[in-house]
Structure formats: structure tokens, C-alpha cells
mmCIF file of C-alpha atoms and ligand atoms in Angstrom:
data_model
loop_
_atom_site.group_PDB
_atom_site.id
_atom_site.type_symbol
_atom_site.label_atom_id
_atom_site.label_comp_id
_atom_site.label_asym_id
_atom_site.label_seq_id
_atom_site.Cartn_x
_atom_site.Cartn_y
_atom_site.Cartn_z
ATOM 1 C CA MET A 16 9.742 -1.020 21.046
ATOM 2 C CA LEU A 17 10.945 -1.708 17.721
ATOM 3 C CA TYR A 18 8.122 -0.732 15.207
ATOM 4 C CA LEU A 19 8.495 -2.819 12.316
ATOM 5 C CA ASP A 20 4.532 -2.273 10.450
ATOM 6 C CA ALA A 21 5.107 0.462 8.444
ATOM 7 C CA ASN A 22 2.969 -1.102 5.224
ATOM 8 C CA ALA A 23 0.226 -1.278 8.175
ATOM 9 C CA THR A 24 0.960 2.804 9.020
ATOM 10 C CA GLU A 25 4.409 4.391 8.071
ATOM 11 C CA SER A 26 5.911 6.369 10.876
ATOM 12 C CA PRO A 27 4.814 9.937 10.208
ATOM 13 C CA ARG A 28 7.016 12.575 8.922
ATOM 14 C CA PRO A 29 7.809 15.527 11.165
ATOM 15 C CA GLU A 30 7.204 17.593 8.000
ATOM 16 C CA ALA A 31 3.788 16.050 7.533
ATOM 17 C CA LEU A 32 2.974 16.737 11.672
ATOM 18 C CA ALA A 33 4.035 20.456 11.166
ATOM 19 C CA ALA A 34 1.877 20.847 7.232
ATOM 20 C CA ALA A 35 -1.648 18.968 9.127
ATOM 21 C CA ALA A 36 -1.083 21.369 12.218
ATOM 22 C CA ARG A 37 -0.592 24.680 9.928
ATOM 23 C CA ALA A 38 -3.461 23.499 7.933
ATOM 24 C CA MET A 39 -5.694 22.914 10.586
ATOM 25 C CA ALA A 40 -5.044 26.041 12.280
ATOM 26 C CA LEU A 41 -5.810 28.327 8.989
ATOM 27 C CA GLY A 42 -9.383 26.869 10.408
ATOM 28 C CA GLY A 43 -11.234 28.249 7.119
ATOM 29 C CA ASN A 44 -13.845 25.870 4.562
ATOM 30 C CA PRO A 45 -11.959 25.322 1.559
ATOM 31 C CA SER A 46 -15.277 26.059 -0.226
ATOM 32 C CA SER A 47 -15.860 29.198 1.762
ATOM 33 C CA MET A 48 -15.918 32.356 -0.789
ATOM 34 C CA HIS A 49 -14.608 34.545 1.968
ATOM 35 C CA GLY A 50 -10.904 35.481 3.056
ATOM 36 C CA GLN A 51 -10.269 32.743 5.472
ATOM 37 C CA GLY A 52 -12.098 30.108 2.825
ATOM 38 C CA ARG A 53 -9.650 31.367 0.363
ATOM 39 C CA LEU A 54 -6.724 30.677 2.240
ATOM 40 C CA ALA A 55 -8.231 27.074 2.993
ATOM 41 C CA ARG A 56 -8.533 26.645 -0.794
ATOM 42 C CA ARG A 57 -5.024 27.692 -1.531
ATOM 43 C CA ALA A 58 -3.398 25.140 1.341
ATOM 44 C CA LEU A 59 -5.883 22.653 -0.451
ATOM 45 C CA GLU A 60 -4.676 23.811 -3.966
ATOM 46 C CA ASP A 61 -0.840 23.522 -2.971
ATOM 47 C CA ALA A 62 -1.148 19.740 -1.789
ATOM 48 C CA ARG A 63 -2.721 19.090 -4.685
ATOM 49 C CA ASP A 64 -0.250 20.322 -6.939
ATOM 50 C CA ALA A 65 2.672 18.769 -4.740
ATOM 51 C CA LEU A 66 1.205 15.305 -5.410
ATOM 52 C CA ALA A 67 0.109 15.631 -8.492
ATOM 53 C CA ARG A 68 3.698 16.536 -9.922
ATOM 54 C CA ARG A 69 4.787 14.005 -7.240
ATOM 55 C CA PHE A 70 3.181 11.439 -9.045
ATOM 56 C CA GLY A 71 2.573 12.372 -13.009
ATOM 57 C CA ALA A 72 -0.515 14.255 -12.947
ATOM 58 C CA ALA A 73 -2.352 17.297 -13.755
ATOM 59 C CA PRO A 74 -3.920 18.813 -11.349
ATOM 60 C CA ALA A 75 -7.346 19.122 -12.629
ATOM 61 C CA ASP A 76 -6.997 14.968 -12.902
ATOM 62 C CA THR A 77 -6.173 14.398 -8.877
ATOM 63 C CA VAL A 78 -9.013 13.957 -6.800
ATOM 64 C CA LEU A 79 -8.490 13.717 -3.336
ATOM 65 C CA THR A 80 -10.487 11.303 -1.161
ATOM 66 C CA ALA A 81 -9.928 10.269 2.422
ATOM 67 C CA GLY A 82 -8.156 7.321 1.811
ATOM 68 C CA GLY A 83 -6.502 4.568 -0.087
ATOM 69 C CA THR A 84 -9.515 2.561 0.561
ATOM 70 C CA GLU A 85 -12.052 5.143 -1.153
ATOM 71 C CA ALA A 86 -9.247 5.862 -4.002
ATOM 72 C CA ASN A 87 -9.497 2.754 -5.100
ATOM 73 C CA ALA A 88 -13.097 1.883 -4.655
ATOM 74 C CA LEU A 89 -14.077 5.516 -6.879
ATOM 75 C CA ALA A 90 -11.731 4.101 -9.493
ATOM 76 C CA LEU A 91 -13.271 0.359 -9.743
ATOM 77 C CA HIS A 92 -17.115 2.158 -9.204
ATOM 78 C CA GLY A 93 -16.210 4.906 -11.388
ATOM 79 C CA PHE A 94 -15.120 3.099 -14.324
ATOM 80 C CA ALA A 95 -16.630 -0.324 -14.211
ATOM 81 C CA ALA A 96 -19.169 0.533 -15.942
ATOM 82 C CA GLY A 97 -19.400 -2.088 -19.117
ATOM 83 C CA ARG A 98 -16.025 -3.814 -18.512
ATOM 84 C CA ARG A 99 -15.196 -6.737 -16.273
ATOM 85 C CA ILE A 100 -13.158 -6.267 -13.187
ATOM 86 C CA LEU A 101 -9.981 -8.124 -13.648
ATOM 87 C CA ALA A 102 -7.978 -7.712 -10.033
ATOM 88 C CA GLY A 103 -4.481 -10.038 -9.212
ATOM 89 C CA ALA A 104 -4.528 -12.857 -6.805
ATOM 90 C CA THR A 105 -3.137 -10.513 -4.168
ATOM 91 C CA GLU A 106 -4.458 -7.654 -4.708
ATOM 92 C CA HIS A 107 -5.532 -5.748 -0.591
ATOM 93 C CA ALA A 108 -8.981 -6.430 0.422
ATOM 94 C CA ALA A 109 -9.754 -2.634 -0.820
ATOM 95 C CA ILE A 110 -9.947 -4.085 -4.590
ATOM 96 C CA ARG A 111 -11.333 -7.677 -3.656
ATOM 97 C CA ALA A 112 -14.212 -6.191 -2.120
ATOM 98 C CA PHE A 113 -15.407 -5.694 -5.313
ATOM 99 C CA PRO A 114 -16.908 -8.603 -7.688
ATOM 100 C CA HIS A 115 -14.044 -9.463 -10.139
ATOM 101 C CA THR A 116 -12.156 -12.769 -11.888
ATOM 102 C CA GLY A 117 -8.995 -12.921 -10.180
ATOM 103 C CA ILE A 118 -5.790 -13.001 -12.305
ATOM 104 C CA PRO A 119 -3.446 -15.431 -11.208
ATOM 105 C CA VAL A 120 -0.019 -15.196 -9.803
ATOM 106 C CA LEU A 121 3.179 -17.045 -10.393
ATOM 107 C CA PRO A 122 5.018 -18.761 -7.314
ATOM 108 C CA ASP A 123 7.461 -15.664 -6.505
ATOM 109 C CA GLY A 124 4.338 -13.281 -6.729
ATOM 110 C CA THR A 125 4.011 -11.431 -9.559
ATOM 111 C CA LEU A 126 1.285 -11.284 -11.922
ATOM 112 C CA ASP A 127 0.985 -14.015 -14.477
ATOM 113 C CA LEU A 128 1.274 -11.960 -17.978
ATOM 114 C CA GLY A 129 -0.046 -14.999 -19.854
ATOM 115 C CA ALA A 130 -2.905 -15.338 -17.862
ATOM 116 C CA LEU A 131 -3.659 -11.498 -17.993
ATOM 117 C CA ALA A 132 -3.223 -11.599 -21.451
ATOM 118 C CA ALA A 133 -5.626 -15.014 -22.292
ATOM 119 C CA LEU A 134 -8.374 -12.863 -20.163
ATOM 120 C CA LEU A 135 -8.252 -9.671 -21.973
ATOM 121 C CA ARG A 136 -9.098 -11.399 -25.442
ATOM 122 C CA ASP A 137 -12.518 -12.071 -23.790
ATOM 123 C CA GLY A 138 -13.908 -8.683 -23.915
ATOM 124 C CA PRO A 139 -13.713 -5.171 -22.634
ATOM 125 C CA ALA A 140 -11.918 -5.326 -18.882
ATOM 126 C CA LEU A 141 -10.959 -2.837 -15.956
ATOM 127 C CA VAL A 142 -7.732 -4.207 -14.809
ATOM 128 C CA ALA A 143 -6.820 -3.684 -11.004
ATOM 129 C CA VAL A 144 -3.490 -4.371 -10.129
ATOM 130 C CA MET A 145 -0.840 -3.287 -7.306
ATOM 131 C CA ALA A 146 2.184 -1.901 -7.853
ATOM 132 C CA ALA A 147 3.659 -3.766 -4.468
ATOM 133 C CA ASN A 148 2.443 -6.272 -2.516
ATOM 134 C CA ASN A 149 1.191 -4.907 1.158
ATOM 135 C CA GLU A 150 2.289 -8.590 2.986
ATOM 136 C CA THR A 151 5.338 -9.737 0.240
ATOM 137 C CA GLY A 152 6.194 -6.365 -1.014
ATOM 138 C CA VAL A 153 6.310 -7.792 -4.469
ATOM 139 C CA LEU A 154 6.679 -5.580 -7.063
ATOM 140 C CA HIS A 155 4.233 -6.396 -10.846
ATOM 141 C CA PRO A 156 5.446 -6.133 -13.579
ATOM 142 C CA LEU A 157 3.459 -2.723 -14.675
ATOM 143 C CA ALA A 158 5.098 -1.853 -18.142
ATOM 144 C CA GLU A 159 4.665 -5.349 -19.366
ATOM 145 C CA VAL A 160 0.752 -4.909 -17.849
ATOM 146 C CA ALA A 161 0.565 -1.604 -19.017
ATOM 147 C CA ALA A 162 1.335 -2.535 -22.553
ATOM 148 C CA LEU A 163 -1.204 -5.448 -22.005
ATOM 149 C CA CYS A 164 -3.862 -3.171 -21.198
ATOM 150 C CA ARG A 165 -2.871 -0.568 -23.982
ATOM 151 C CA ALA A 166 -3.052 -3.625 -26.370
ATOM 152 C CA HIS A 167 -6.433 -4.490 -25.188
ATOM 153 C CA GLY A 168 -8.188 -1.113 -24.692
ATOM 154 C CA ALA A 169 -8.688 -2.007 -21.254
ATOM 155 C CA HIS A 170 -8.915 0.531 -18.258
ATOM 156 C CA LEU A 171 -5.876 0.260 -16.031
ATOM 157 C CA HIS A 172 -5.725 0.941 -12.199
ATOM 158 C CA VAL A 173 -3.061 0.735 -10.040
ATOM 159 C CA ASP A 174 -2.879 0.499 -6.922
ATOM 160 C CA ALA A 175 -0.101 2.092 -5.438
ATOM 161 C CA VAL A 176 -0.729 2.074 -1.814
ATOM 162 C CA GLN A 177 2.589 0.435 -0.587
ATOM 163 C CA ALA A 178 5.017 1.584 -3.560
ATOM 164 C CA ALA A 179 4.023 5.382 -3.537
ATOM 165 C CA GLY A 180 6.778 7.384 -2.086
ATOM 166 C CA ARG A 181 9.625 3.959 -1.876
ATOM 167 C CA ILE A 182 9.847 3.420 -5.338
ATOM 168 C CA ALA A 183 9.287 4.447 -8.737
ATOM 169 C CA ILE A 184 5.792 3.608 -10.642
ATOM 170 C CA ALA A 185 5.898 2.783 -14.183
ATOM 171 C CA PRO A 186 3.749 4.925 -16.075
ATOM 172 C CA GLY A 187 0.982 3.861 -18.233
ATOM 173 C CA TRP A 188 -1.364 3.815 -15.723
ATOM 174 C CA ASP A 189 -5.279 5.275 -16.317
ATOM 175 C CA SER A 190 -5.839 5.544 -12.520
ATOM 176 C CA LEU A 191 -3.485 5.200 -9.806
ATOM 177 C CA ALA A 192 -4.456 5.226 -6.019
ATOM 178 C CA ILE A 193 -2.497 6.587 -2.812
ATOM 179 C CA SER A 194 -2.822 7.008 0.910
ATOM 180 C CA GLY A 195 -1.620 9.140 3.041
ATOM 181 C CA HIS A 196 -0.662 7.634 6.194
ATOM 182 C CA LYS A 197 1.701 4.784 4.108
ATOM 183 C CA LEU A 198 3.646 7.729 2.868
ATOM 184 C CA GLY A 199 4.357 9.227 6.769
ATOM 185 C CA GLY A 200 1.565 11.627 6.165
ATOM 186 C CA PRO A 201 -1.854 11.462 8.817
ATOM 187 C CA MET A 202 -4.782 8.681 8.460
ATOM 188 C CA GLY A 203 -8.181 9.812 6.750
ATOM 189 C CA ALA A 204 -6.201 11.037 3.300
ATOM 190 C CA GLY A 205 -5.787 9.630 -0.028
ATOM 191 C CA ALA A 206 -6.003 10.935 -3.642
ATOM 192 C CA LEU A 207 -6.807 8.862 -6.731
ATOM 193 C CA LEU A 208 -4.711 10.297 -9.843
ATOM 194 C CA LEU A 209 -6.041 10.071 -13.529
ATOM 195 C CA ARG A 210 -5.065 10.399 -17.047
ATOM 196 C CA PRO A 211 -6.273 13.412 -18.666
ATOM 197 C CA GLY A 212 -9.944 12.964 -20.054
ATOM 198 C CA LEU A 213 -11.124 10.128 -17.486
ATOM 199 C CA HIS A 214 -13.635 11.586 -15.377
ATOM 200 C CA PRO A 215 -15.263 8.694 -12.542
ATOM 201 C CA ALA A 216 -18.518 8.438 -11.646
ATOM 202 C CA ALA A 217 -18.571 9.895 -8.226
ATOM 203 C CA LEU A 218 -19.205 7.287 -5.712
ATOM 204 C CA VAL A 219 -19.881 9.659 -2.522
ATOM 205 C CA ALA A 220 -22.025 11.949 -3.871
ATOM 206 C CA GLY A 221 -22.343 15.603 -2.463
ATOM 207 C CA GLY A 222 -21.778 19.430 -2.576
ATOM 208 C CA GLY A 223 -19.800 19.277 -6.202
ATOM 209 C CA GLN A 224 -16.218 19.266 -4.277
ATOM 210 C CA GLU A 225 -13.645 17.453 -6.355
ATOM 211 C CA ARG A 226 -15.353 18.903 -9.707
ATOM 212 C CA GLY A 227 -18.010 16.150 -9.057
ATOM 213 C CA ARG A 228 -15.759 13.449 -8.411
ATOM 214 C CA ARG A 229 -16.103 12.975 -4.727
ATOM 215 C CA GLY A 230 -18.408 14.843 -2.821
ATOM 216 C CA GLY A 231 -17.566 16.061 1.055
ATOM 217 C CA THR A 232 -15.654 18.415 2.403
ATOM 218 C CA GLU A 233 -12.221 17.663 1.596
ATOM 219 C CA PRO A 234 -10.032 16.257 4.899
ATOM 220 C CA LEU A 235 -7.808 19.407 4.851
ATOM 221 C CA PRO A 236 -5.357 19.051 7.815
ATOM 222 C CA ALA A 237 -4.681 15.350 6.504
ATOM 223 C CA ILE A 238 -4.266 16.168 3.041
ATOM 224 C CA ALA A 239 -1.891 18.829 3.405
ATOM 225 C CA GLY A 240 0.384 16.442 6.142
ATOM 226 C CA MET A 241 -0.059 13.836 2.797
ATOM 227 C CA ALA A 242 1.236 16.132 0.476
ATOM 228 C CA ALA A 243 4.335 17.240 2.344
ATOM 229 C CA ALA A 244 5.189 13.570 3.369
ATOM 230 C CA ALA A 245 4.971 12.870 -0.578
ATOM 231 C CA ARG A 246 7.587 15.680 -1.044
ATOM 232 C CA ALA A 247 10.620 13.885 0.998
ATOM 233 C CA ALA A 248 12.466 11.756 -0.697
ATOM 234 C CA PRO A 249 12.282 7.898 0.116
ATOM 235 C CA PRO A 250 15.093 6.279 2.476
ATOM 236 C CA SER A 251 18.213 5.062 0.801
ATOM 237 C CA HIS A 252 18.876 2.500 3.532
ATOM 238 C CA LEU A 253 16.188 0.341 4.262
ATOM 239 C CA ALA A 254 16.911 -2.647 1.191
ATOM 240 C CA GLY A 255 20.677 -3.080 2.804
ATOM 241 C CA LEU A 256 18.580 -3.676 6.400
ATOM 242 C CA ARG A 257 15.776 -5.800 5.132
ATOM 243 C CA ASP A 258 18.983 -8.021 3.243
ATOM 244 C CA ALA A 259 20.718 -8.233 6.747
ATOM 245 C CA ILE A 260 17.340 -9.622 8.448
ATOM 246 C CA GLU A 261 16.976 -11.773 5.641
ATOM 247 C CA ALA A 262 20.674 -13.080 6.194
ATOM 248 C CA GLY A 263 20.104 -13.532 9.398
ATOM 249 C CA LEU A 264 17.077 -15.528 9.766
ATOM 250 C CA PRO A 265 18.084 -19.214 11.146
ATOM 251 C CA PRO A 266 17.137 -22.465 8.959
ATOM 252 C CA GLY A 267 13.655 -23.853 7.840
ATOM 253 C CA VAL A 268 12.221 -20.103 7.799
ATOM 254 C CA ILE A 269 11.360 -19.344 4.145
ATOM 255 C CA VAL A 270 11.202 -15.425 2.870
ATOM 256 C CA ALA A 271 8.001 -15.388 0.087
ATOM 257 C CA GLY A 272 8.966 -13.763 -3.308
ATOM 258 C CA GLN A 273 12.538 -13.022 -2.172
ATOM 259 C CA SER A 274 13.272 -14.056 -6.158
ATOM 260 C CA ALA A 275 10.638 -11.426 -7.033
ATOM 261 C CA PRO A 276 11.798 -8.065 -7.010
ATOM 262 C CA ARG A 277 10.300 -5.961 -4.019
ATOM 263 C CA LEU A 278 10.123 -2.978 -1.903
ATOM 264 C CA PRO A 279 13.126 -2.329 -0.100
ATOM 265 C CA ASN A 280 11.233 -2.284 3.543
ATOM 266 C CA THR A 281 9.526 -5.311 3.384
ATOM 267 C CA THR A 282 9.636 -9.143 4.385
ATOM 268 C CA GLN A 283 7.605 -11.477 4.572
ATOM 269 C CA ILE A 284 8.814 -14.394 6.672
ATOM 270 C CA VAL A 285 6.664 -18.163 6.562
ATOM 271 C CA MET A 286 7.641 -20.506 9.679
ATOM 272 C CA PRO A 287 6.188 -23.729 8.274
ATOM 273 C CA GLY A 288 4.138 -25.076 11.297
ATOM 274 C CA MET A 289 3.901 -22.048 13.704
ATOM 275 C CA ALA A 290 0.604 -19.428 13.262
ATOM 276 C CA ALA A 291 1.523 -16.304 12.707
ATOM 277 C CA GLU A 292 -0.922 -14.909 15.415
ATOM 278 C CA ARG A 293 1.379 -16.692 18.096
ATOM 279 C CA GLN A 294 4.510 -15.783 16.284
ATOM 280 C CA VAL A 295 3.252 -11.914 16.493
ATOM 281 C CA MET A 296 2.103 -12.043 20.256
ATOM 282 C CA VAL A 297 5.549 -13.383 21.166
ATOM 283 C CA LEU A 298 7.030 -10.682 19.053
ATOM 284 C CA ASP A 299 4.870 -8.325 20.524
ATOM 285 C CA GLN A 300 5.454 -9.127 23.986
ATOM 286 C CA LEU A 301 9.592 -8.783 23.099
ATOM 287 C CA GLY A 302 8.878 -4.951 22.290
ATOM 288 C CA LEU A 303 8.622 -5.850 18.499
ATOM 289 C CA CYS A 304 5.223 -4.712 16.505
ATOM 290 C CA VAL A 305 5.076 -6.643 13.571
ATOM 291 C CA SER A 306 2.265 -7.853 11.558
ATOM 292 C CA ALA A 307 0.831 -11.391 10.437
ATOM 293 C CA GLY A 308 0.354 -10.919 7.123
ATOM 294 C CA ALA A 309 -2.190 -8.350 6.314
ATOM 295 C CA ALA A 310 -2.806 -5.914 9.510
ATOM 296 C CA CYS A 311 -7.020 -6.998 9.251
ATOM 297 C CA SER A 312 -9.218 -4.039 10.435
ATOM 298 C CA SER A 313 -10.980 -6.713 12.889
ATOM 299 C CA GLY A 314 -7.410 -7.331 14.718
ATOM 300 C CA LYS A 315 -8.378 -11.040 13.795
ATOM 301 C CA VAL A 316 -5.874 -13.120 11.707
ATOM 302 C CA ALA A 317 -6.789 -15.441 8.638
ATOM 303 C CA ALA A 318 -4.588 -17.534 6.705
ATOM 304 C CA SER A 319 -2.724 -14.621 4.285
ATOM 305 C CA HIS A 320 -4.469 -15.027 0.812
ATOM 306 C CA VAL A 321 -1.133 -13.545 -0.848
ATOM 307 C CA LEU A 322 0.853 -16.645 0.533
ATOM 308 C CA ALA A 323 -2.192 -19.245 -0.288
ATOM 309 C CA ALA A 324 -2.071 -17.351 -4.254
ATOM 310 C CA MET A 325 1.505 -17.881 -4.011
ATOM 311 C CA GLY A 326 1.331 -21.565 -3.462
ATOM 312 C CA PHE A 327 1.868 -21.986 0.135
ATOM 313 C CA SER A 328 -1.114 -23.679 0.763
ATOM 314 C CA GLY A 329 -0.086 -25.613 4.116
ATOM 315 C CA SER A 330 1.599 -22.988 5.843
ATOM 316 C CA ALA A 331 -0.428 -19.862 4.486
ATOM 317 C CA GLY A 332 -1.102 -18.932 8.320
ATOM 318 C CA CYS A 333 2.507 -19.070 9.205
ATOM 319 C CA GLY A 334 3.814 -15.825 7.708
ATOM 320 C CA ILE A 335 4.895 -12.849 9.535
ATOM 321 C CA ARG A 336 5.528 -9.554 7.808
ATOM 322 C CA VAL A 337 8.315 -7.271 9.049
ATOM 323 C CA SER A 338 7.683 -3.517 7.282
ATOM 324 C CA LEU A 339 10.858 -1.139 7.884
ATOM 325 C CA PRO A 340 9.698 2.660 8.884
ATOM 326 C CA TRP A 341 11.489 5.453 6.887
ATOM 327 C CA ASP A 342 13.077 6.035 10.256
ATOM 328 C CA ALA A 343 14.723 2.608 10.761
ATOM 329 C CA GLY A 344 17.797 3.109 12.510
ATOM 330 C CA PRO A 345 20.802 0.916 11.625
ATOM 331 C CA ASP A 346 20.718 -1.548 14.665
ATOM 332 C CA THR A 347 17.300 -2.887 13.302
ATOM 333 C CA ALA A 348 18.121 -5.852 11.982
ATOM 334 C CA GLU A 349 20.434 -6.892 14.805
ATOM 335 C CA ARG A 350 17.376 -6.019 17.269
ATOM 336 C CA PHE A 351 14.711 -7.857 15.299
ATOM 337 C CA LEU A 352 17.023 -11.013 14.776
ATOM 338 C CA ALA A 353 17.887 -11.395 18.296
ATOM 339 C CA GLY A 354 14.033 -11.229 19.010
ATOM 340 C CA TYR A 355 13.220 -13.562 15.967
ATOM 341 C CA ARG A 356 15.633 -16.023 17.666
ATOM 342 C CA GLU A 357 14.340 -15.645 21.078
ATOM 343 C CA MET A 358 10.893 -15.662 19.716
ATOM 344 C CA ALA A 359 11.336 -18.857 17.750
ATOM 345 C CA ALA A 360 13.134 -20.932 20.780
ATOM 346 C CA ARG A 361 9.528 -20.058 22.942
ATOM 347 C CA LEU A 362 7.612 -21.702 20.620
ATOM 348 C CA LEU A 363 9.341 -24.220 19.522
ATOM 349 C CA ARG A 364 10.305 -25.348 23.150
ATOM 350 C CA LYS A 365 6.293 -25.106 23.611
ATOM 351 C CA VAL A 366 5.790 -27.652 20.265
ATOM 352 C CA VAL A 367 8.436 -30.224 22.159
ATOM 353 C CA ARG A 368 6.848 -29.912 25.386
HETATM 354 N N1 PLP B 407 -4.304 -0.859 -0.977
HETATM 355 C C1 PLP B 407 -3.468 -1.480 -0.188
HETATM 356 C C2 PLP B 407 -2.477 -2.120 -1.155
HETATM 357 C C3 PLP B 407 -2.832 -1.529 0.960
HETATM 358 O O1 PLP B 407 -1.503 -1.563 1.936
HETATM 359 C C4 PLP B 407 -3.856 -0.678 1.802
HETATM 360 C C5 PLP B 407 -3.912 -0.692 3.150
HETATM 361 O O2 PLP B 407 -3.142 -1.503 4.155
HETATM 362 C C6 PLP B 407 -4.812 0.012 1.361
HETATM 363 C C7 PLP B 407 -4.741 -0.061 -0.101
HETATM 364 C C8 PLP B 407 -6.247 0.639 1.779
HETATM 365 O O3 PLP B 407 -5.531 2.296 2.012
HETATM 366 P P1 PLP B 407 -6.062 3.263 3.206
HETATM 367 O O4 PLP B 407 -5.719 2.322 4.130
HETATM 368 O O5 PLP B 407 -5.537 4.170 3.357
HETATM 369 O O6 PLP B 407 -7.570 2.950 3.287
#
């Protein structure tokens, strides 16, 4: 099998597996006062320090959560009082679940800065913009977004779940969400990093953990694994593999957002007229694991809101996402392209018949 679905879950990093196992073996609860609890507390604070340092926040301003969805929800719940939420049209469901006004994107998938500026003139806002899109890998112009937010006194929340660990993230955000399993750590860990002086209202009430900002015992093994994964250097060979894939595609297919700056590991390939679900199923039979647009929790595939927002109206349900894991081998492009051509031939034969 060839795993090409890193944006759903990154391949596990061995250092993350080892760190998670070590943390679990400690056995204590970080909130306990005894020696074993203090060991767990130290492991938790070491992980917090590493994450804070890696992503540019103070440890005291780093709230540990049980995932990226929760980190995003904490920001939107915690900072939205008295503000309208403005969210990019291609945001993940974790953001789109909150009532919001959409900020359109340009046909290349990047945020329409003129539209954002106009919306910001209408009053206090919380702006939620992803650093990198999970389906296309398109990067938004975060430095410009941050400057606009600063000029209008808006809170800027950045969903960095796909960008973290893969590319440098522009400073200027007020809050930033990351997720452990997108870094190569375990599922069930995330963090919300904050600009100093910001205190979100807690989303989960409980025993006062995380300085009252997130109740509940911290998932220490997953957090230790996330921190170990975050320390790993980003791979440097993925853009070359991605480009080789795109260069070898048959005529008639379209790479969404190809002209925009993108994550090095992601390509969204649209085959007009061919439902993404069918493409994914045949590729799966051929041993290739890719996604149809976003991996939907229910396993169902809907037309992609990302492609629709970029203007692919008739073929918004025809894109497959190939997302290379950090450990993708040198023969990845060749193997993918062989499978892709075979998939296209099989499906087109059925259409002709
Ligand atoms: N934000 C983006 C951009 C994502 O791609 C995802 C997951 O796919 C999430 C948020 C949610 O993260 P998690 O799976 O950790 O809840």
C-alpha cells in the first residue's frame, strides 16, 4: 500500500511513538501532588515548553487540548464575544461550524484581501483564516491578513493545523491552533497558542487545568508525542515529489490552486466529469490511499466546498487530494502516476461502455 493521505493523518514519527510510550509509562496524573504526579507534570511542562518554543508563544500562553478541532473551538468560543466571526470560504469544518460571515477566495484559492478589508470596516471582528488549506495546500497571505486585522483592531485566529511542522508560519496572529496527529504525533492532542495577555473563556469547564482555560486531565501521552513530533525537522524532498506527480498527469486534469503558493506535500487533482468517490475507490483497489477532497468523519464524500469557492462549480465533486507523508519514498511519484493512469483508464472504459 502507498499511503498518500498525510493531511488526514500524518505518518507516525518514531520519536513521537517513543515519547508517547514513555509518558504513558510514567503512570501519574499531572495534577497529583505526589512524586509520581510531579513526574507527569514535568513531562507535561516539557512538552508545553517545546511546543511554545517551536511555534512562537510563551509556555504560559500555550493551552493544551485534545485536538485541532478543540483548539479552534476554544479560540472561536473564547474570543468571539462582541465580535462578528469572519471566516475564509475554504476553512475547515472545525471553523465553519460556528455562525460566521464568509470571506471569499480568489480563483487560485487565496483569500480575497479586498473583500476582507471591506468586511473589517463593518465593526469589531474575529477573523479566522487557515495558514494552509487541507484540500489544496494553498497558503493564504497571512502577513497581509495580520496587517489588516491589526489596522482594524480585529482578533486574528489562525488555524495552522496543516501548516504546522511543514512550513514557517507568519507572525502577527492573536491565536493559533495546531493538532498532534497532523505533525506525526498521536491523535487526541492539540494546542491553542495565544498572544500574551489574551485569556479565552473556557469551552470545557472542569478541574481548573490549563489555568482555568480548559478543564479535564491533559492527555499526556498524546501531548508528549505531539511535542516530540513538533521537534522534528520538516522534510525537504516533498515539493520535488509533488511537482513530479503534477508534471506526469495526463492531459485534461486540473491541479487546483497550482499557481498559488502551496504546502510542499499537497496536490488536489480534478478530473472533470468523474466523481471523486469513484476515483478514490479504484485507487484504493490499486493500493493507493488518497482522499476525495476532505476526509469526512462519516466516510461520506460531498462536493468540496473548497473547490466550489474557487469556482469549480461543475467539477467540485471531482477532485482527489494527494498529500505526501514526511517519509514518502523516492519512487512515490512513479508509483502514484502508474496507479492514476490505470484508474483513469478503468473508469473511462466504463464511461464509454
Ligand atoms: N483544521 C484543519 C485545517 C484540518 O485539516 C483539520 C483536520 O483535518 C482540523 C482543523 C481538525 O483537527 P483534528 O483532527 O485534530 O481535530
